[in-house]
């Protein structure tokens, strides 16, 4: 009993001894983050002015240059490090109109990396898919697509999100809608299956059979939200059309109206271009070979401007670095900021960095990654590192309640296997963590959608996260101990029945979109 008390007293004293400096520093970080916040300006420059950051586009390169210049303005050294090459492409004007049986301009976007139409565009009738009993019946039908624009997505039975139904529908009609939709989806999947193709490679089959365009609608289950990914065609235009317009066209075709659309989708093929990570550093004074890494992928899809995926993670790390440079310019350990390229195609920038810089990976004290939207940080997992509780717990103790009171921690947790760039480092055994955000309807409304734009940013939450990140970084830099990398014994995988194994580093794709 006495011993415990004594130890307790010792801890109190030692905590008290360091607490004065820690408290001063935490106050200074908070003050700078609140009174001199640059988040709105950074978001404007990156999202509105620069625009989306699809790998291989000139806008991705200009964003990298912008980041380097922004750091230079703050007196932080930064550079663009090439890790590979990618198919070079630039989006141009997309204009899609219904021209028969009446005229209407449609809400539509060309899909990424899709080749250009001529400036006159392509005008053609639409065709929907009939039901196929097997691949033979598909092959027999396939010549029908010649000269047509093929509608490759299912007609949605409702354009209202489920929350809206839940609020206003009678219980019976909500249930009826859901069960009808379930069976439509099942039939649709089975029908695609019967063709012998998948939804991924069927567009290539239409193209080969002489279709002159592809029209899809990848609804994201929210008002006005569609997911915008890449085209699966080599030469013909592929566009995503809003649920509302797609549904109208689909019904017209099914009713036998002479439905024609005109697609003008101009873009530039820019050959093969180099692709980069932007790396910024504030050198450490005592342990320069040990690193606290601020991490957020820099690239995005380009249906919107990549505001919450991952503009918000990006400006969080920029702002945290700016604050630290101002109030903590001589960190004990080196602060490194990684703005990774091509996360969206499989963590390519960060896994290249891990492959190219084993000495840095060996010196990682901690990495903090943020990449799931604009919300306040509410989850933090130890990623399977046995002693993560000790050091993350120590660092979190210094964070004022307002910035951490919603954070649920899991220790030791299990190692991330993908999802975002921290996983590239975890796989290499480096203590890397995900600052995981509150959703703000991320998955339906902003993740990879046309609606991922500046107006969805919740700046108070991002400010919260920048201050939190800056404090954790300061604490990790100052910690007298290097963090432990000891791995927890992983549990039995319920699916395989086997002992869980630590993920292994992935091989990055360094030549993207090139045949
Ligand atoms: Zn992301």
Short mmCIF file of C-alpha atoms and ligand atoms in Angstrom, two decimals:
data_model
loop_
_atom_site.label_atom_id
_atom_site.label_comp_id
_atom_site.label_asym_id
_atom_site.label_seq_id
_atom_site.Cartn_x
_atom_site.Cartn_y
_atom_site.Cartn_z
CA UNK A 1 0.00 0.00 0.00
CA UNK A 2 2.73 2.40 1.06
CA UNK A 3 4.80 1.53 -2.02
CA UNK A 4 1.91 2.29 -4.33
CA UNK A 5 1.40 5.64 -2.63
CA UNK A 6 5.07 6.50 -2.97
CA UNK A 7 5.11 5.62 -6.64
CA UNK A 8 1.99 7.67 -7.08
CA UNK A 9 3.62 10.64 -5.40
CA UNK A 10 6.70 10.28 -7.58
CA UNK A 11 4.58 10.29 -10.71
CA UNK A 12 2.71 13.36 -9.57
CA UNK A 13 5.99 15.22 -8.99
CA UNK A 14 7.56 14.26 -12.28
CA UNK A 15 4.41 15.03 -14.21
CA UNK A 16 4.21 18.36 -12.48
CA UNK A 17 7.84 19.14 -13.30
CA UNK A 18 7.31 18.81 -17.05
CA UNK A 19 3.76 20.05 -17.08
CA UNK A 20 4.61 23.75 -16.96
CA UNK A 21 6.49 23.71 -20.28
CA UNK A 22 4.03 21.31 -21.83
CA UNK A 23 1.13 23.48 -20.78
CA UNK A 24 2.77 26.61 -22.18
CA UNK A 25 3.45 24.90 -25.48
CA UNK A 26 -0.06 23.46 -25.72
CA UNK A 27 -1.50 26.92 -25.05
CA UNK A 28 0.71 28.46 -27.72
CA UNK A 29 -0.35 25.82 -30.28
CA UNK A 30 -4.00 26.37 -29.45
CA UNK A 31 -3.67 30.16 -29.66
CA UNK A 32 -1.92 30.06 -33.03
CA UNK A 33 -4.40 27.49 -34.39
CA UNK A 34 -7.41 29.54 -33.36
CA UNK A 35 -6.32 33.15 -33.72
CA UNK A 36 -4.23 32.84 -36.86
CA UNK A 37 -5.89 29.90 -38.64
CA UNK A 38 -5.01 29.62 -42.33
CA UNK A 39 -7.43 26.76 -43.07
CA UNK A 40 -10.00 28.72 -45.08
CA UNK A 41 -7.32 30.32 -47.25
CA UNK A 42 -5.53 27.00 -47.81
CA UNK A 43 -8.82 25.29 -48.72
CA UNK A 44 -9.69 28.06 -51.16
CA UNK A 45 -6.32 27.87 -52.88
CA UNK A 46 -6.24 24.07 -53.06
CA UNK A 47 -9.88 23.18 -53.84
CA UNK A 48 -11.34 26.19 -55.67
CA UNK A 49 -8.32 27.66 -57.37
CA UNK A 50 -6.23 24.58 -58.12
CA UNK A 51 -9.09 22.09 -58.40
CA UNK A 52 -9.13 18.29 -58.22
CA UNK A 53 -5.92 16.29 -58.08
CA UNK A 54 -6.24 13.20 -60.21
CA UNK A 55 -2.92 11.42 -60.62
CA UNK A 56 -1.32 12.20 -64.00
CA UNK A 57 -3.11 15.52 -64.51
CA UNK A 58 -1.45 18.96 -64.74
CA UNK A 59 -3.66 19.97 -61.76
CA UNK A 60 -1.98 17.32 -59.60
CA UNK A 61 1.42 18.75 -60.55
CA UNK A 62 0.35 22.34 -59.92
CA UNK A 63 -0.95 21.30 -56.49
CA UNK A 64 2.44 19.77 -55.66
CA UNK A 65 4.15 23.02 -56.69
CA UNK A 66 1.63 25.02 -54.66
CA UNK A 67 2.38 22.92 -51.56
CA UNK A 68 6.15 23.43 -51.94
CA UNK A 69 5.69 27.19 -52.35
CA UNK A 70 3.32 27.37 -49.40
CA UNK A 71 5.90 25.67 -47.17
CA UNK A 72 8.63 27.97 -48.47
CA UNK A 73 6.52 30.98 -47.50
CA UNK A 74 6.44 29.60 -43.96
CA UNK A 75 10.18 28.97 -43.90
CA UNK A 76 9.78 25.19 -44.08
CA UNK A 77 11.86 23.29 -46.63
CA UNK A 78 9.88 21.09 -49.00
CA UNK A 79 10.36 19.28 -52.28
CA UNK A 80 8.56 17.12 -54.81
CA UNK A 81 10.04 13.62 -54.92
CA UNK A 82 9.31 11.61 -58.04
CA UNK A 83 8.32 7.99 -57.40
CA UNK A 84 6.91 6.94 -60.75
CA UNK A 85 5.16 7.89 -63.95
CA UNK A 86 1.50 7.91 -64.91
CA UNK A 87 -0.71 8.24 -67.94
CA UNK A 88 -0.93 12.01 -68.50
CA UNK A 89 -4.45 13.32 -69.01
CA UNK A 90 -6.41 16.52 -68.63
CA UNK A 91 -10.14 16.97 -68.38
CA UNK A 92 -11.76 19.40 -70.82
CA UNK A 93 -15.32 20.47 -71.49
CA UNK A 94 -18.05 17.87 -70.98
CA UNK A 95 -21.44 18.71 -72.38
CA UNK A 96 -24.17 16.11 -72.69
CA UNK A 97 -27.60 16.93 -74.16
CA UNK A 98 -30.70 15.02 -75.01
CA UNK A 99 -31.46 15.95 -78.64
CA UNK A 100 -34.46 13.67 -79.30
CA UNK A 101 -37.43 13.47 -78.72
CA UNK A 102 -36.91 16.90 -77.15
CA UNK A 103 -33.92 18.99 -76.18
CA UNK A 104 -32.56 19.10 -72.63
CA UNK A 105 -29.09 19.66 -71.21
CA UNK A 106 -28.13 16.81 -68.89
CA UNK A 107 -26.10 16.67 -65.69
CA UNK A 108 -23.22 14.50 -66.79
CA UNK A 109 -19.46 14.18 -66.45
CA UNK A 110 -16.84 12.41 -68.51
CA UNK A 111 -15.09 9.67 -66.54
CA UNK A 112 -11.40 9.92 -65.68
CA UNK A 113 -8.74 9.17 -68.33
CA UNK A 114 -11.41 8.86 -71.02
CA UNK A 115 -10.15 9.91 -74.48
CA UNK A 116 -11.55 12.99 -76.17
CA UNK A 117 -14.45 13.16 -78.58
CA UNK A 118 -14.16 15.56 -81.49
CA UNK A 119 -15.49 19.04 -80.76
CA UNK A 120 -18.68 18.05 -82.62
CA UNK A 121 -19.08 15.13 -80.26
CA UNK A 122 -21.02 11.92 -80.72
CA UNK A 123 -24.78 11.89 -81.33
CA UNK A 124 -26.54 8.54 -81.14
CA UNK A 125 -29.54 6.59 -79.91
CA UNK A 126 -29.48 4.98 -76.49
CA UNK A 127 -29.90 1.28 -75.84
CA UNK A 128 -30.61 -0.55 -72.57
CA UNK A 129 -29.67 -4.11 -71.71
CA UNK A 130 -32.32 -6.83 -72.15
CA UNK A 131 -32.22 -9.92 -69.96
CA UNK A 132 -29.74 -12.61 -70.90
CA UNK A 133 -30.12 -16.27 -70.11
CA UNK A 134 -26.45 -16.99 -70.66
CA UNK A 135 -23.28 -15.73 -72.35
CA UNK A 136 -24.45 -17.17 -75.69
CA UNK A 137 -27.59 -15.05 -75.67
CA UNK A 138 -25.43 -12.04 -74.80
CA UNK A 139 -23.09 -12.70 -77.72
CA UNK A 140 -26.09 -13.03 -80.03
CA UNK A 141 -27.55 -9.73 -78.86
CA UNK A 142 -24.24 -7.82 -78.77
CA UNK A 143 -24.26 -6.59 -82.43
CA UNK A 144 -27.31 -4.47 -81.47
CA UNK A 145 -25.00 -1.99 -79.69
CA UNK A 146 -23.33 -0.99 -82.97
CA UNK A 147 -23.68 2.77 -83.45
CA UNK A 148 -25.46 3.13 -80.08
CA UNK A 149 -24.71 4.61 -76.68
CA UNK A 150 -25.16 1.82 -74.14
CA UNK A 151 -26.85 2.46 -70.79
CA UNK A 152 -24.94 0.23 -68.39
CA UNK A 153 -26.43 1.09 -64.99
CA UNK A 154 -29.61 -0.16 -63.35
CA UNK A 155 -32.63 2.13 -63.25
CA UNK A 156 -32.95 3.20 -59.60
CA UNK A 157 -36.49 2.78 -58.27
CA UNK A 158 -36.13 5.94 -56.16
CA UNK A 159 -33.94 9.03 -56.15
CA UNK A 160 -34.63 9.68 -52.48
CA UNK A 161 -32.09 8.55 -49.91
CA UNK A 162 -33.25 6.03 -47.30
CA UNK A 163 -33.16 8.64 -44.49
CA UNK A 164 -35.74 10.60 -46.43
CA UNK A 165 -37.99 7.54 -46.81
CA UNK A 166 -37.54 6.74 -43.17
CA UNK A 167 -38.71 10.20 -42.19
CA UNK A 168 -41.74 10.51 -44.46
CA UNK A 169 -42.90 7.15 -45.85
CA UNK A 170 -45.36 4.87 -44.12
CA UNK A 171 -43.53 1.95 -42.64
CA UNK A 172 -45.21 -0.39 -45.10
CA UNK A 173 -44.24 1.57 -48.20
CA UNK A 174 -40.63 2.00 -47.03
CA UNK A 175 -40.36 -1.75 -46.52
CA UNK A 176 -41.99 -2.40 -49.90
CA UNK A 177 -39.55 -0.05 -51.67
CA UNK A 178 -36.55 -1.69 -50.03
CA UNK A 179 -37.60 -5.19 -50.90
CA UNK A 180 -38.39 -4.22 -54.50
CA UNK A 181 -35.03 -2.53 -54.80
CA UNK A 182 -33.24 -5.54 -53.33
CA UNK A 183 -34.80 -7.86 -55.86
CA UNK A 184 -34.09 -5.46 -58.76
CA UNK A 185 -30.45 -5.32 -57.70
CA UNK A 186 -30.27 -9.08 -57.46
CA UNK A 187 -31.77 -9.54 -60.91
CA UNK A 188 -29.42 -6.87 -62.34
CA UNK A 189 -26.31 -8.53 -60.89
CA UNK A 190 -27.43 -11.95 -62.09
CA UNK A 191 -28.05 -10.56 -65.57
CA UNK A 192 -24.53 -9.08 -65.80
CA UNK A 193 -23.21 -12.38 -64.49
CA UNK A 194 -25.08 -14.24 -67.23
CA UNK A 195 -23.23 -12.24 -69.90
CA UNK A 196 -19.95 -13.81 -68.80
CA UNK A 197 -18.52 -10.34 -68.08
CA UNK A 198 -18.30 -8.19 -64.95
CA UNK A 199 -19.51 -4.61 -64.54
CA UNK A 200 -15.81 -3.69 -64.75
CA UNK A 201 -14.95 -5.26 -68.11
CA UNK A 202 -18.29 -5.26 -69.92
CA UNK A 203 -17.75 -1.73 -71.31
CA UNK A 204 -14.75 -2.98 -73.27
CA UNK A 205 -16.99 -5.65 -74.83
CA UNK A 206 -19.52 -3.01 -75.92
CA UNK A 207 -16.74 -0.91 -77.39
CA UNK A 208 -15.37 -3.86 -79.33
CA UNK A 209 -18.84 -4.59 -80.69
CA UNK A 210 -19.10 -1.06 -82.14
CA UNK A 211 -20.91 0.94 -79.44
CA UNK A 212 -20.14 4.65 -79.82
CA UNK A 213 -20.52 5.61 -76.17
CA UNK A 214 -21.20 4.42 -72.62
CA UNK A 215 -23.70 6.08 -70.28
CA UNK A 216 -23.64 5.11 -66.64
CA UNK A 217 -25.10 6.46 -63.42
CA UNK A 218 -23.32 5.45 -60.25
CA UNK A 219 -25.69 6.81 -57.67
CA UNK A 220 -24.21 7.31 -54.21
CA UNK A 221 -27.53 6.99 -52.36
CA UNK A 222 -27.78 10.69 -51.48
CA UNK A 223 -29.60 13.58 -53.16
CA UNK A 224 -27.53 14.70 -56.15
CA UNK A 225 -24.54 12.51 -55.34
CA UNK A 226 -22.86 10.23 -57.87
CA UNK A 227 -19.50 8.51 -57.59
CA UNK A 228 -17.17 9.45 -60.43
CA UNK A 229 -14.39 7.00 -61.22
CA UNK A 230 -12.53 6.04 -64.38
CA UNK A 231 -13.80 4.93 -67.78
CA UNK A 232 -13.36 1.35 -68.91
CA UNK A 233 -13.11 2.23 -72.61
CA UNK A 234 -10.17 2.84 -74.96
CA UNK A 235 -11.61 5.16 -77.60
CA UNK A 236 -15.30 5.85 -77.09
CA UNK A 237 -16.69 8.38 -74.61
CA UNK A 238 -17.90 7.17 -71.22
CA UNK A 239 -19.97 9.54 -69.08
CA UNK A 240 -21.71 9.41 -65.74
CA UNK A 241 -25.22 10.92 -65.79
CA UNK A 242 -27.12 12.11 -62.71
CA UNK A 243 -29.74 9.74 -61.31
CA UNK A 244 -32.52 12.12 -62.34
CA UNK A 245 -31.48 12.46 -65.97
CA UNK A 246 -30.41 8.85 -66.33
CA UNK A 247 -33.76 7.64 -65.02
CA UNK A 248 -35.64 9.88 -67.46
CA UNK A 249 -33.61 8.62 -70.43
CA UNK A 250 -33.97 5.01 -69.33
CA UNK A 251 -37.74 5.23 -69.06
CA UNK A 252 -37.95 6.86 -72.48
CA UNK A 253 -35.90 4.10 -74.10
CA UNK A 254 -37.96 1.41 -72.37
CA UNK A 255 -41.17 3.05 -73.58
CA UNK A 256 -39.88 3.03 -77.14
CA UNK A 257 -39.32 6.79 -77.57
CA UNK A 258 -36.68 7.70 -80.15
CA UNK A 259 -34.15 8.81 -77.55
CA UNK A 260 -30.89 10.35 -78.70
CA UNK A 261 -28.17 12.13 -76.80
CA UNK A 262 -25.16 14.12 -77.87
CA UNK A 263 -21.91 13.76 -75.94
CA UNK A 264 -19.16 16.32 -76.25
CA UNK A 265 -16.39 15.21 -73.91
CA UNK A 266 -13.10 16.83 -74.67
CA UNK A 267 -9.90 15.90 -72.89
CA UNK A 268 -6.18 15.86 -73.56
CA UNK A 269 -3.92 12.85 -73.75
CA UNK A 270 -0.59 14.08 -72.38
CA UNK A 271 1.49 10.96 -72.89
CA UNK A 272 3.44 9.75 -69.88
CA UNK A 273 4.19 12.18 -67.05
CA UNK A 274 6.27 11.95 -63.85
CA UNK A 275 4.37 11.65 -60.57
CA UNK A 276 5.38 12.82 -57.09
CA UNK A 277 5.05 13.00 -53.32
CA UNK A 278 5.53 16.40 -51.68
CA UNK A 279 7.77 16.02 -48.63
CA UNK A 280 8.30 18.85 -46.12
CA UNK A 281 10.73 18.71 -43.19
CA UNK A 282 11.45 20.60 -39.99
CA UNK A 283 14.79 19.08 -38.91
CA UNK A 284 15.17 17.61 -35.43
CA UNK A 285 17.79 19.08 -33.10
CA UNK A 286 18.47 16.15 -30.78
CA UNK A 287 17.41 13.07 -32.74
CA UNK A 288 17.45 14.20 -36.37
CA UNK A 289 17.21 10.58 -37.61
CA UNK A 290 13.99 9.97 -35.75
CA UNK A 291 10.78 11.14 -37.37
CA UNK A 292 7.30 12.22 -36.46
CA UNK A 293 5.40 12.04 -39.74
CA UNK A 294 2.27 14.02 -40.58
CA UNK A 295 0.55 12.11 -43.34
CA UNK A 296 -2.33 12.73 -45.74
CA UNK A 297 -2.77 11.76 -49.36
CA UNK A 298 -2.70 14.66 -51.75
CA UNK A 299 -4.40 13.17 -54.79
CA UNK A 300 -8.14 12.84 -55.35
CA UNK A 301 -10.74 11.65 -57.82
CA UNK A 302 -12.03 14.47 -59.96
CA UNK A 303 -15.85 14.44 -59.94
CA UNK A 304 -15.68 17.27 -57.38
CA UNK A 305 -12.60 19.03 -56.04
CA UNK A 306 -11.51 16.39 -53.52
CA UNK A 307 -12.45 18.63 -50.58
CA UNK A 308 -13.03 15.94 -47.95
CA UNK A 309 -11.00 13.24 -49.72
CA UNK A 310 -8.50 14.37 -48.97
CA UNK A 311 -8.35 18.15 -49.03
CA UNK A 312 -9.27 18.28 -45.35
CA UNK A 313 -6.55 15.81 -44.33
CA UNK A 314 -4.11 17.80 -46.44
CA UNK A 315 -4.89 21.21 -44.94
CA UNK A 316 -4.91 19.65 -41.45
CA UNK A 317 -1.30 18.56 -41.92
CA UNK A 318 -0.25 21.80 -43.62
CA UNK A 319 -1.78 23.86 -40.82
CA UNK A 320 -0.29 21.65 -38.08
CA UNK A 321 3.15 22.05 -39.69
CA UNK A 322 2.68 25.82 -39.95
CA UNK A 323 1.65 26.10 -36.29
CA UNK A 324 4.58 23.96 -35.15
CA UNK A 325 7.12 25.88 -37.22
CA UNK A 326 5.90 29.06 -35.56
CA UNK A 327 5.69 27.97 -31.92
CA UNK A 328 8.05 24.96 -31.84
CA UNK A 329 10.65 25.67 -34.53
CA UNK A 330 13.37 23.43 -33.06
CA UNK A 331 11.79 20.04 -32.47
CA UNK A 332 13.87 17.33 -30.81
CA UNK A 333 12.94 14.88 -33.55
CA UNK A 334 12.50 15.65 -37.24
CA UNK A 335 8.96 16.55 -38.28
CA UNK A 336 8.26 15.25 -41.78
CA UNK A 337 5.07 15.94 -43.69
CA UNK A 338 4.13 13.46 -46.41
CA UNK A 339 1.60 14.58 -49.05
CA UNK A 340 1.30 11.32 -50.97
CA UNK A 341 0.39 10.86 -54.61
CA UNK A 342 -1.91 8.20 -56.05
CA UNK A 343 -3.40 6.90 -52.82
CA UNK A 344 -6.67 6.38 -54.68
CA UNK A 345 -5.20 3.76 -57.00
CA UNK A 346 -3.72 1.71 -54.12
CA UNK A 347 -1.46 3.72 -51.75
CA UNK A 348 1.13 4.06 -54.51
CA UNK A 349 2.90 7.24 -53.35
CA UNK A 350 3.28 6.20 -49.72
CA UNK A 351 4.31 2.62 -50.46
CA UNK A 352 6.93 3.94 -52.90
CA UNK A 353 8.23 6.20 -50.13
CA UNK A 354 8.41 3.25 -47.73
CA UNK A 355 10.29 1.24 -50.36
CA UNK A 356 12.67 4.12 -51.23
CA UNK A 357 13.47 5.33 -47.69
CA UNK A 358 14.06 2.38 -45.34
CA UNK A 359 16.27 4.60 -43.13
CA UNK A 360 13.36 6.97 -42.50
CA UNK A 361 10.92 4.11 -41.89
CA UNK A 362 13.37 2.69 -39.33
CA UNK A 363 13.46 6.05 -37.55
CA UNK A 364 9.70 6.63 -37.33
CA UNK A 365 8.70 7.67 -33.82
CA UNK A 366 5.06 7.96 -34.88
CA UNK A 367 2.98 8.74 -37.94
CA UNK A 368 -0.42 10.43 -37.85
CA UNK A 369 -2.58 10.07 -40.95
CA UNK A 370 -5.96 11.67 -41.57
CA UNK A 371 -8.13 10.60 -44.47
CA UNK A 372 -11.82 10.05 -43.86
CA UNK A 373 -13.52 13.34 -44.18
CA UNK A 374 -13.94 16.68 -42.55
CA UNK A 375 -15.13 15.54 -39.12
CA UNK A 376 -13.59 15.78 -35.66
CA UNK A 377 -11.29 12.91 -34.76
CA UNK A 378 -13.33 10.33 -32.85
CA UNK A 379 -11.36 7.09 -33.14
CA UNK A 380 -7.75 6.12 -32.59
CA UNK A 381 -6.48 2.57 -32.73
CA UNK A 382 -3.11 1.25 -31.55
CA UNK A 383 -2.82 -0.59 -34.91
CA UNK A 384 -1.66 -3.76 -33.20
CA UNK A 385 1.41 -2.23 -31.52
CA UNK A 386 1.57 -3.81 -28.10
CA UNK A 387 2.75 -0.71 -26.21
CA UNK A 388 0.90 1.94 -28.22
CA UNK A 389 -1.29 2.57 -25.18
CA UNK A 390 1.73 3.77 -23.18
CA UNK A 391 2.97 6.41 -25.56
CA UNK A 392 -0.27 7.45 -27.27
CA UNK A 393 -1.81 7.62 -23.80
CA UNK A 394 1.04 9.84 -22.58
CA UNK A 395 0.70 12.17 -25.55
CA UNK A 396 -3.08 12.35 -25.39
CA UNK A 397 -2.83 13.35 -21.73
CA UNK A 398 -1.40 16.70 -22.82
CA UNK A 399 -4.32 17.39 -25.17
CA UNK A 400 -7.07 19.63 -23.70
CA UNK A 401 -10.45 17.93 -23.28
CA UNK A 402 -12.17 19.94 -26.06
CA UNK A 403 -9.94 18.35 -28.71
CA UNK A 404 -10.12 14.77 -27.49
CA UNK A 405 -13.31 14.27 -25.51
CA UNK A 406 -14.98 12.29 -28.30
CA UNK A 407 -12.00 10.07 -29.13
CA UNK A 408 -12.60 6.37 -28.55
CA UNK A 409 -9.33 4.50 -28.32
CA UNK A 410 -8.70 0.82 -29.03
CA UNK A 411 -5.52 -0.83 -27.72
CA UNK A 412 -3.61 -2.60 -28.98
CA UNK A 413 -6.09 -2.86 -31.89
CA UNK A 414 -5.11 -4.62 -35.09
CA UNK A 415 -2.87 -3.50 -37.95
CA UNK A 416 -4.52 -1.62 -40.81
CA UNK A 417 -4.28 -3.47 -44.12
CA UNK A 418 -5.31 -0.73 -46.49
CA UNK A 419 -7.75 2.13 -46.58
CA UNK A 420 -5.15 4.85 -46.38
CA UNK A 421 -1.44 5.57 -46.29
CA UNK A 422 -0.70 4.75 -42.65
CA UNK A 423 -1.15 1.12 -43.73
CA UNK A 424 1.97 1.40 -45.94
CA UNK A 425 4.00 2.19 -42.82
CA UNK A 426 2.25 -0.26 -40.48
CA UNK A 427 3.07 -3.02 -42.98
CA UNK A 428 6.74 -2.08 -42.62
CA UNK A 429 6.46 -2.28 -38.82
CA UNK A 430 6.51 1.47 -38.16
CA UNK A 431 4.13 2.87 -35.52
CA UNK A 432 1.64 4.63 -37.78
CA UNK A 433 -1.83 5.68 -36.73
CA UNK A 434 -5.06 6.87 -38.26
CA UNK A 435 -6.80 9.93 -36.85
CA UNK A 436 -10.24 8.73 -37.74
CA UNK A 437 -13.03 11.25 -38.22
CA UNK A 438 -16.72 11.60 -37.50
CA UNK A 439 -18.58 10.78 -40.73
CA UNK A 440 -20.65 13.83 -41.73
CA UNK A 441 -22.23 11.44 -44.30
CA UNK A 442 -18.84 10.94 -45.92
CA UNK A 443 -19.57 7.60 -47.59
CA UNK A 444 -22.76 8.64 -49.37
CA UNK A 445 -22.30 12.32 -49.98
CA UNK A 446 -18.68 13.28 -50.48
CA UNK A 447 -16.41 10.23 -50.81
CA UNK A 448 -15.42 10.08 -54.51
CA UNK A 449 -18.52 12.04 -55.54
CA UNK A 450 -19.35 15.08 -57.63
CA UNK A 451 -20.34 16.81 -54.36
CA UNK A 452 -16.93 16.68 -52.70
CA UNK A 453 -16.44 20.43 -52.71
CA UNK A 454 -15.32 23.32 -50.46
CA UNK A 455 -18.82 23.95 -49.06
CA UNK A 456 -18.79 20.51 -47.34
CA UNK A 457 -15.77 21.41 -45.22
CA UNK A 458 -16.61 21.93 -41.54
CA UNK A 459 -13.81 24.28 -40.60
CA UNK A 460 -14.32 24.14 -36.83
CA UNK A 461 -13.80 20.37 -36.92
CA UNK A 462 -10.73 20.67 -39.16
CA UNK A 463 -9.33 23.34 -36.81
CA UNK A 464 -9.87 20.93 -33.94
CA UNK A 465 -7.92 18.27 -35.84
CA UNK A 466 -5.03 20.55 -36.81
CA UNK A 467 -4.56 21.59 -33.17
CA UNK A 468 -4.87 17.98 -31.98
CA UNK A 469 -2.30 16.84 -34.57
CA UNK A 470 0.11 19.63 -33.66
CA UNK A 471 -0.06 18.75 -29.94
CA UNK A 472 0.40 15.01 -30.55
CA UNK A 473 3.34 15.79 -32.85
CA UNK A 474 4.95 18.04 -30.26
CA UNK A 475 4.55 15.36 -27.57
CA UNK A 476 5.94 12.63 -29.85
CA UNK A 477 8.94 14.83 -30.68
CA UNK A 478 9.64 15.54 -27.01
CA UNK A 479 9.12 12.05 -25.61
CA UNK A 480 12.32 10.92 -23.85
CA UNK A 481 11.78 7.40 -25.20
CA UNK A 482 11.79 6.06 -28.72
CA UNK A 483 8.46 4.30 -29.28
CA UNK A 484 8.23 0.53 -29.05
CA UNK A 485 7.43 -1.42 -32.24
CA UNK A 486 6.63 -4.65 -30.50
CA UNK A 487 3.69 -6.30 -32.23
CA UNK A 488 0.74 -7.79 -30.40
CA UNK A 489 -0.08 -11.42 -31.05
CA UNK A 490 -2.98 -11.21 -33.47
CA UNK A 491 -6.21 -13.08 -32.87
CA UNK A 492 -7.67 -15.94 -34.86
CA UNK A 493 -9.23 -14.81 -38.11
CA UNK A 494 -12.89 -15.89 -37.84
CA UNK A 495 -13.13 -16.48 -41.61
CA UNK A 496 -9.98 -18.54 -42.16
CA UNK A 497 -9.74 -19.96 -38.64
CA UNK A 498 -6.02 -19.19 -38.78
CA UNK A 499 -3.77 -17.10 -36.57
CA UNK A 500 -3.76 -13.48 -37.79
CA UNK A 501 -0.57 -12.39 -39.52
CA UNK A 502 0.99 -8.94 -39.76
CA UNK A 503 0.43 -7.35 -43.19
CA UNK A 504 3.43 -7.23 -45.53
CA UNK A 505 4.54 -4.15 -47.53
CA UNK A 506 2.75 -3.79 -50.83
CA UNK A 507 4.55 -3.29 -54.13
CA UNK A 508 3.58 0.10 -55.50
CA UNK A 509 2.33 0.57 -59.02
CA UNK A 510 4.97 2.93 -60.42
CA UNK A 511 3.86 3.00 -64.05
CA UNK A 512 0.19 3.87 -63.87
CA UNK A 513 -2.31 3.65 -66.69
CA UNK A 514 0.32 2.60 -69.22
CA UNK A 515 -0.09 -0.53 -71.32
ZN1 LIG B 1 -8.86 9.34 -49.23
#
